[in-house]
Coordinates of C-alpha atoms in Angstrom, one line a residue:
M266 CA -0.6 6.3 11.0
S267 CA -1.5 9.9 10.5
T268 CA -4.7 11.7 9.5
I269 CA -4.4 14.3 6.7
A270 CA -7.2 16.9 6.2
V271 CA -7.6 18.2 2.7
M272 CA -9.6 21.2 1.5
T273 CA -10.1 21.9 -2.2
S274 CA -11.5 24.8 -4.2
P275 CA -14.9 24.2 -5.9
A276 CA -13.3 23.0 -9.1
K277 CA -12.8 19.4 -10.4
G278 CA -9.6 20.6 -12.2
H279 CA -8.1 21.3 -8.8
L280 CA -9.3 18.1 -7.1
Y281 CA -8.5 15.5 -9.7
P282 CA -4.7 16.2 -10.1
L283 CA -4.3 15.5 -6.3
V284 CA -6.2 12.2 -6.2
D285 CA -3.3 10.0 -7.3
T286 CA -1.2 11.4 -4.5
L287 CA -4.0 10.9 -1.9
I288 CA -4.4 7.3 -3.1
K289 CA -0.6 6.8 -2.7
L290 CA -0.8 8.2 0.9
R291 CA -3.7 6.0 1.8
S292 CA -1.8 3.0 0.5
R293 CA 1.0 3.9 3.0
G294 CA -1.5 3.8 5.8
H295 CA -2.6 7.4 6.2
S296 CA -6.3 8.4 6.7
I297 CA -7.5 11.0 4.3
V298 CA -10.4 13.4 4.9
V299 CA -11.3 15.6 2.0
K300 CA -13.7 18.6 2.0
T301 CA -14.6 19.2 -1.6
L302 CA -17.4 19.5 -4.2
S303 CA -20.6 17.8 -3.3
S304 CA -20.7 16.1 -6.7
E305 CA -17.4 14.3 -6.0
T306 CA -17.9 13.1 -2.4
Q307 CA -19.3 9.6 -3.4
T308 CA -16.4 9.0 -5.8
L309 CA -13.9 9.8 -3.1
E310 CA -15.7 7.7 -0.6
D311 CA -15.5 4.8 -3.1
L312 CA -11.8 5.3 -3.2
G313 CA -11.5 4.8 0.6
F314 CA -11.4 8.4 1.7
T315 CA -13.7 10.3 4.1
A316 CA -15.4 13.0 2.0
I317 CA -17.3 16.0 3.2
P318 CA -19.1 18.5 0.9
L319 CA -18.2 22.1 0.9
S320 CA -21.0 24.5 2.0
D321 CA -23.4 25.7 -0.6
T322 CA -21.7 29.1 -0.6
L323 CA -18.4 27.6 -1.8
N324 CA -19.8 24.6 -3.7
D325 CA -21.8 26.9 -6.0
A326 CA -19.2 29.6 -6.5
Q327 CA -18.6 30.3 -10.1
L328 CA -15.9 32.4 -11.8
D329 CA -17.2 35.2 -14.1
D330 CA -13.9 36.2 -15.6
W331 CA -15.1 35.1 -19.0
Q332 CA -17.1 38.4 -19.2
A333 CA -13.9 40.5 -19.1
T334 CA -12.7 42.1 -22.3
N335 CA -8.9 41.7 -21.6
S336 CA -6.4 39.8 -19.5
I337 CA -6.1 42.4 -16.8
G338 CA -9.9 42.5 -16.4
A339 CA -10.0 38.7 -16.2
L340 CA -7.3 38.7 -13.5
N341 CA -9.2 41.2 -11.5
A342 CA -12.4 39.2 -11.8
V343 CA -10.7 36.0 -10.5
L344 CA -9.1 37.9 -7.6
R345 CA -12.4 39.4 -6.6
Q346 CA -14.0 36.0 -6.5
L347 CA -11.1 34.4 -4.5
V348 CA -11.2 37.3 -2.0
S349 CA -15.0 37.0 -1.6
R350 CA -14.5 33.3 -0.7
M351 CA -11.8 33.9 1.9
P352 CA -13.9 34.1 5.1
H353 CA -15.8 31.0 4.0
D354 CA -12.6 29.1 3.2
F355 CA -11.2 30.0 6.6
R356 CA -14.3 29.0 8.6
E357 CA -14.7 25.7 6.7
L358 CA -11.1 24.5 7.1
T359 CA -11.0 25.6 10.7
S360 CA -14.2 23.6 11.3
L361 CA -12.7 20.6 9.5
I362 CA -9.6 20.7 11.6
A363 CA -11.7 20.9 14.8
E364 CA -13.9 18.0 13.8
T365 CA -11.1 15.7 12.5
Q366 CA -8.1 16.6 14.7
P367 CA -5.7 15.9 11.8
D368 CA -1.9 15.5 12.0
M369 CA -1.5 17.6 8.9
V370 CA -3.4 19.9 6.6
M371 CA -3.3 20.2 2.8
V372 CA -5.0 23.2 1.0
D373 CA -5.6 24.3 -2.5
F374 CA -3.6 27.3 -3.9
T375 CA -6.8 29.1 -4.9
T376 CA -8.2 29.0 -1.3
F377 CA -6.6 32.1 0.2
G378 CA -8.6 31.8 3.4
G379 CA -7.8 28.1 3.7
Q380 CA -4.1 28.9 3.5
I381 CA -4.5 31.4 6.4
A382 CA -6.4 28.8 8.4
A383 CA -3.8 26.2 7.8
E384 CA -1.0 28.4 8.9
A385 CA -2.9 29.6 11.9
S386 CA -3.6 26.1 13.0
G387 CA 0.0 25.4 14.0
L388 CA -0.1 22.0 12.2
P389 CA 2.2 20.9 9.5
W390 CA 0.7 21.9 6.2
A391 CA 1.3 21.9 2.5
L392 CA -0.1 23.7 -0.5
W393 CA -0.8 22.1 -3.8
S394 CA -1.4 23.7 -7.2
P395 CA -2.4 22.2 -10.5
P396 CA -1.8 25.5 -12.4
F397 CA 1.5 27.3 -12.7
L398 CA 2.5 29.4 -9.7
P399 CA 2.7 33.2 -9.9
L400 CA 6.1 33.3 -8.3
N401 CA 7.4 36.5 -10.0
L402 CA 10.9 35.2 -10.2
P403 CA 13.6 37.4 -11.8
D404 CA 13.9 35.2 -15.0
D405 CA 10.2 35.1 -15.6
P406 CA 7.9 37.4 -17.5
P407 CA 5.2 38.8 -15.3
F408 CA 2.6 36.2 -14.6
G409 CA -1.0 36.3 -16.0
M410 CA -0.7 37.8 -19.4
G411 CA 0.9 34.9 -21.3
L412 CA 3.9 36.9 -22.3
K413 CA 6.9 35.4 -24.1
R414 CA 10.1 35.1 -22.1
S415 CA 12.3 38.1 -23.0
T416 CA 16.0 38.6 -23.4
G417 CA 18.3 41.6 -23.2
T418 CA 18.0 44.9 -21.4
T419 CA 14.8 46.0 -23.2
G420 CA 13.0 42.8 -22.1
A421 CA 14.2 43.0 -18.6
L422 CA 12.9 46.6 -18.3
R423 CA 9.6 45.5 -19.8
D424 CA 9.3 42.7 -17.3
K425 CA 10.2 44.9 -14.3
A426 CA 7.7 47.5 -15.2
L427 CA 4.8 45.1 -15.9
R428 CA 5.6 43.0 -12.8
R429 CA 5.2 46.2 -10.7
V430 CA 1.9 46.9 -12.3
L431 CA 0.5 43.4 -11.9
T432 CA 1.7 43.2 -8.3
H433 CA -0.2 46.4 -7.6
L434 CA -3.3 44.9 -9.2
W435 CA -3.1 41.8 -7.1
D436 CA -2.6 43.9 -4.0
R437 CA -5.3 46.4 -4.9
F438 CA -8.0 43.7 -4.9
S439 CA -6.8 41.4 -2.2
I440 CA -4.0 42.5 0.2
R441 CA -6.2 44.5 2.6
D442 CA -8.5 41.5 3.1
V443 CA -5.7 39.0 3.2
N444 CA -3.9 40.9 6.0
A445 CA -7.1 41.7 7.9
L446 CA -7.8 37.9 8.1
R447 CA -4.2 37.1 9.0
T448 CA -3.8 39.7 11.8
T449 CA -7.2 38.8 13.3
H450 CA -5.9 35.3 13.8
G451 CA -2.4 36.2 15.1
L452 CA -0.4 36.0 11.9
E453 CA 1.9 38.7 10.6
P454 CA 0.7 40.9 7.7
L455 CA 2.2 40.4 4.3
R456 CA 3.7 43.1 2.0
H457 CA 2.1 41.6 -1.1
T458 CA -0.6 39.0 -1.8
T459 CA 1.8 36.8 -3.7
D460 CA 3.9 36.5 -0.5
L461 CA 1.3 33.9 0.5
L462 CA 3.5 31.5 -1.5
Q463 CA 6.3 32.1 0.9
R464 CA 4.3 30.8 3.9
P465 CA 3.7 27.1 3.2
P466 CA 6.5 24.7 4.4
A467 CA 5.9 22.8 1.1
I468 CA 4.2 23.6 -2.2
I469 CA 3.5 20.7 -4.5
N470 CA 3.0 21.9 -8.1
F471 CA 1.5 19.4 -10.4
T472 CA 3.6 20.2 -13.5
A473 CA 7.3 20.1 -14.4
E474 CA 9.9 21.1 -16.9
P475 CA 9.9 21.4 -19.9
L476 CA 6.3 22.5 -19.9
E477 CA 7.1 24.8 -17.0
Y478 CA 10.0 27.1 -17.6
S479 CA 13.5 26.1 -16.5
R480 CA 14.9 28.5 -13.9
K481 CA 18.2 29.2 -12.3
Q482 CA 16.8 28.5 -8.8
W483 CA 13.4 27.5 -7.5
P484 CA 12.3 28.6 -4.0
D485 CA 13.2 26.0 -1.4
N486 CA 9.5 25.2 -0.6
V487 CA 8.4 24.6 -4.2
H488 CA 8.4 21.1 -5.6
L489 CA 7.5 20.3 -9.2
V490 CA 6.3 16.7 -9.3
G491 CA 4.8 16.4 -12.8
P492 CA 1.2 16.1 -13.9
G493 CA -1.6 14.6 -11.8
T494 CA -3.7 12.8 -14.4
W495 CA -6.3 10.9 -12.4
S496 CA -9.9 10.9 -13.7
P497 CA -13.0 9.2 -12.3
P498 CA -13.4 5.6 -13.4
V499 CA -15.7 5.6 -16.4
S500 CA -16.3 2.7 -18.7
D501 CA -15.5 3.3 -22.4
S502 CA -18.5 4.8 -24.1
D503 CA -20.2 3.1 -27.1
V504 CA -20.7 6.4 -28.7
L505 CA -17.4 6.0 -30.6
R506 CA -17.6 2.3 -31.2
D507 CA -18.0 2.6 -35.0
V508 CA -15.4 5.3 -35.4
T509 CA -12.2 4.0 -37.1
D510 CA -10.6 7.3 -38.2
P511 CA -7.9 8.9 -35.9
I512 CA -9.6 11.3 -33.5
A513 CA -9.1 15.0 -33.0
L514 CA -10.3 15.7 -29.5
V515 CA -11.7 19.1 -28.8
T516 CA -12.4 20.2 -25.2
C517 CA -14.3 23.1 -23.9
S518 CA -13.9 24.2 -20.3
T519 CA -15.8 22.3 -17.5
E520 CA -16.2 25.7 -15.8
F521 CA -18.2 28.0 -17.9
Q522 CA -16.2 30.6 -20.0
D523 CA -18.3 31.0 -23.2
D524 CA -15.9 29.0 -25.4
A525 CA -18.5 27.3 -27.6
E526 CA -16.9 28.9 -30.7
L527 CA -13.9 26.6 -30.2
G528 CA -15.9 23.4 -30.7
Q529 CA -17.9 24.6 -33.6
V530 CA -15.0 26.1 -35.5
A531 CA -13.1 22.8 -35.0
I532 CA -16.0 20.8 -36.4
D533 CA -16.1 23.0 -39.5
A534 CA -12.3 23.1 -39.9
L535 CA -11.7 19.4 -39.7
E536 CA -14.6 18.1 -41.8
G537 CA -13.1 16.0 -44.7
T538 CA -9.6 15.8 -43.3
G539 CA -9.7 12.2 -42.4
L540 CA -9.9 13.0 -38.7
H541 CA -13.0 12.3 -36.6
T542 CA -13.7 15.4 -34.5
V543 CA -14.9 14.6 -30.9
V544 CA -16.1 17.7 -29.0
T545 CA -16.6 17.4 -25.2
T546 CA -18.7 20.5 -24.3
G547 CA -18.0 20.7 -20.6
A548 CA -20.1 23.4 -19.1
L549 CA -21.9 24.0 -22.5
D550 CA -25.1 22.4 -23.9
P551 CA -24.2 20.0 -26.7
L552 CA -27.4 21.0 -28.5
T553 CA -25.9 24.4 -29.2
F554 CA -23.4 22.8 -31.7
R555 CA -24.0 21.8 -35.3
P556 CA -22.2 18.5 -35.8
K557 CA -21.3 17.2 -39.3
S558 CA -20.8 13.7 -40.6
Q559 CA -17.3 13.3 -39.2
A560 CA -18.0 14.8 -35.8
T561 CA -19.4 13.6 -32.4
V562 CA -20.5 16.1 -29.8
V563 CA -21.1 15.0 -26.2
D564 CA -21.2 16.9 -22.9
F565 CA -18.8 14.4 -21.2
L566 CA -16.7 11.6 -22.3
S567 CA -13.8 10.0 -20.5
H568 CA -10.7 11.6 -22.1
D569 CA -8.6 8.7 -20.8
A570 CA -10.7 6.3 -22.8
I571 CA -10.0 7.9 -26.1
L572 CA -6.6 9.7 -25.8
D573 CA -4.7 6.7 -27.1
R574 CA -6.8 7.1 -30.3
C575 CA -6.1 10.8 -30.8
A576 CA -3.9 12.3 -33.4
V577 CA -4.2 15.8 -32.0
V578 CA -5.9 17.6 -29.1
I579 CA -7.5 21.0 -29.6
C580 CA -8.2 22.7 -26.2
H581 CA -8.8 25.9 -24.3
G582 CA -5.6 25.5 -22.4
G583 CA -6.8 24.0 -19.2
M584 CA -4.0 22.4 -17.3
G585 CA -5.8 19.1 -17.0
I586 CA -6.4 18.2 -20.7
T587 CA -3.1 19.9 -21.7
Q588 CA -1.0 17.8 -19.5
K589 CA -3.0 14.6 -20.2
A590 CA -2.3 15.1 -23.9
L591 CA 1.4 15.8 -23.3
V592 CA 1.8 12.8 -21.1
K593 CA 0.6 10.7 -24.0
G594 CA 2.9 12.5 -26.4
I595 CA 0.0 14.0 -28.4
P596 CA 0.5 17.3 -30.2
I597 CA -1.8 20.2 -29.0
V598 CA -3.4 23.3 -30.4
V599 CA -4.2 25.7 -27.6
V600 CA -6.8 28.4 -28.0
P601 CA -6.7 30.3 -24.7
F602 CA -9.9 32.1 -23.6
G603 CA -8.9 33.3 -20.1
R604 CA -7.8 32.5 -16.6
D605 CA -4.4 30.9 -16.6
Q606 CA -4.8 29.6 -20.2
R607 CA -2.6 32.2 -21.8
E608 CA 0.2 31.1 -19.5
V609 CA -0.5 27.5 -20.5
A610 CA -0.5 28.3 -24.2
E611 CA 2.8 30.2 -24.1
R612 CA 4.5 27.3 -22.3
V613 CA 3.2 24.8 -24.8
R614 CA 4.6 27.1 -27.6
H615 CA 7.9 27.6 -25.6
C616 CA 8.5 23.8 -25.2
R617 CA 7.5 23.2 -28.8
A618 CA 4.8 20.6 -27.9
G619 CA 2.1 22.3 -29.9
E620 CA 0.7 25.4 -31.6
V621 CA -1.2 28.4 -30.2
L622 CA -4.1 30.3 -31.8
S623 CA -5.6 33.5 -30.4
P624 CA -9.4 33.3 -30.0
T625 CA -9.6 36.6 -31.8
K626 CA -8.1 34.8 -34.9
L627 CA -10.2 31.7 -34.5
T628 CA -11.4 30.7 -38.0
A629 CA -11.8 27.4 -39.7
S630 CA -8.9 28.0 -42.1
A631 CA -6.6 29.3 -39.3
L632 CA -7.4 26.3 -37.0
H633 CA -6.9 23.9 -39.9
S634 CA -3.4 25.4 -40.5
K635 CA -2.5 25.1 -36.8
V636 CA -3.7 21.5 -36.6
T637 CA -1.5 20.7 -39.6
A638 CA 1.5 22.4 -38.0
A639 CA 1.0 20.7 -34.7
R640 CA 0.8 17.2 -36.3
A641 CA 4.1 18.0 -38.1
L642 CA 6.0 18.4 -34.8
K643 CA 6.6 14.6 -34.9
S644 CA 8.8 13.5 -32.0
R645 CA 8.8 16.6 -29.9
P646 CA 5.6 15.9 -27.9
A647 CA 6.9 12.4 -27.2
A648 CA 10.2 13.9 -25.9
V649 CA 8.2 16.3 -23.6
A650 CA 6.2 13.3 -22.3
R651 CA 9.5 11.5 -21.3
Q652 CA 10.8 14.5 -19.5
L653 CA 7.5 15.0 -17.6
A654 CA 7.5 11.4 -16.4
R655 CA 10.9 11.9 -14.8
A656 CA 9.5 14.5 -12.3
G657 CA 8.3 11.7 -9.9
G658 CA 4.5 12.1 -9.9
A659 CA 2.4 10.9 -7.0
E660 CA 5.2 8.9 -5.4
R661 CA 7.4 12.0 -5.0
A662 CA 4.4 14.1 -3.9
A663 CA 3.6 11.6 -1.2
D664 CA 7.3 11.6 -0.1
I665 CA 7.2 15.4 0.3
I666 CA 4.0 15.2 2.4
E667 CA 5.4 12.5 4.6
S668 CA 8.5 14.6 5.2
Q669 CA 6.3 17.3 6.7
L670 CA 4.7 14.7 8.9
A671 CA 8.1 13.4 9.9
H672 CA 9.1 16.9 10.9
R673 CA 6.1 17.1 13.2
T674 CA 6.9 13.7 14.7
T675 CA 10.5 14.7 15.3
S676 CA 9.4 18.0 16.9
R677 CA 7.0 16.2 19.2
A678 CA 9.6 13.7 20.3
T679 CA 12.1 16.4 21.0
S680 CA 9.5 18.3 23.0
Q681 CA 8.7 15.2 25.0
R682 CA 12.3 14.5 25.7
A683 CA 12.8 18.1 26.8
S684 CA 9.8 17.8 29.1
K685 CA 11.1 14.6 30.6
T686 CA 14.5 16.1 31.2
T687 CA 13.0 19.2 32.9
A688 CA 10.9 16.9 35.1
V689 CA 13.9 14.8 36.1
Q690 CA 15.9 17.9 36.9
A691 CA 13.1 19.3 39.0
V692 CA 12.9 16.0 41.0
I693 CA 16.7 16.0 41.5
S694 CA 16.8 19.6 42.6

């Protein structure tokens, strides 16, 4: 069968959603080579893949958007980081292709240099994205600020003006470097950075309606396949063995963004409510929290092992935990601190699967009220879960990838037949 080379960004939240699809492809006979975080290579090897660590430069890259004071500043910080990685992304994927001679390449949406390397390789390739895509479609609010969908003339004018501003900001920090790398390697320059999303033959987006907005028409290369919910195999921890109350799971980001306040306020807000608060601190030190009698604080705990016991999930709005909760039909309270989390929060609100609370209004009483409101949503989160399940998941994603491989096989066969015909004609003449 075929060899597929995969390159991820240095983030577990971008690797894990893809793993179920890679497992499905391996079960169909394909060989998978993954260049990713050094901490994850052994886990991937255990799953039957070839795993190669990213260089230290990429492996240790950290986003610093949490220091920004507003959403525009945070967007600029993310773009600067992604642009700074571009030459390294390009070199590492080009090297991986040279070493493994794959039949197809898959690359993470946040590796701009990897996208350029994939396109320049001439191989079939596909992009995948766990987060929502900044597509700037006419029926969307401008991406990045978590704005509500607008209606009417006033809303359309607002969206048009803000879309122009945000496109300018994307281009200001990235288009010159994007085009310099593209033209150096024989690719045409782009008008806007977001035009990168027009280049992949296929984009696999690990989400689906109704969490993602419904639209009149999706771009032909975009495929929404639903959440990728794989997590590393971890045995259930004994830390919650004696807990009999329903659980309120509170998650802080696995990539540092200074969101410790979320965990502590949740502990204070839910004491005495009959819920046992479990805080997973992610990138934060558990010792910075002050747990009470009905709370457990740990740096890591398999969410999969406890979600079935959860009555509510309180999170920062990471796509991973948000969609894992929704797949289980669990109501959510989202407190978005940055990155794409405002977009996640607004979509949770829009599909009525949970509640949203601004971090600037995060108090024990406000969070208590939001938890009460989320739990009162009753059947709506379960309805969202059923709709997400219909998107096809890893099975559909694998079909899309194989369709790209089939196109290459067809192209090769056509080329070989043409060559044979030319050779025969030459002999006859």
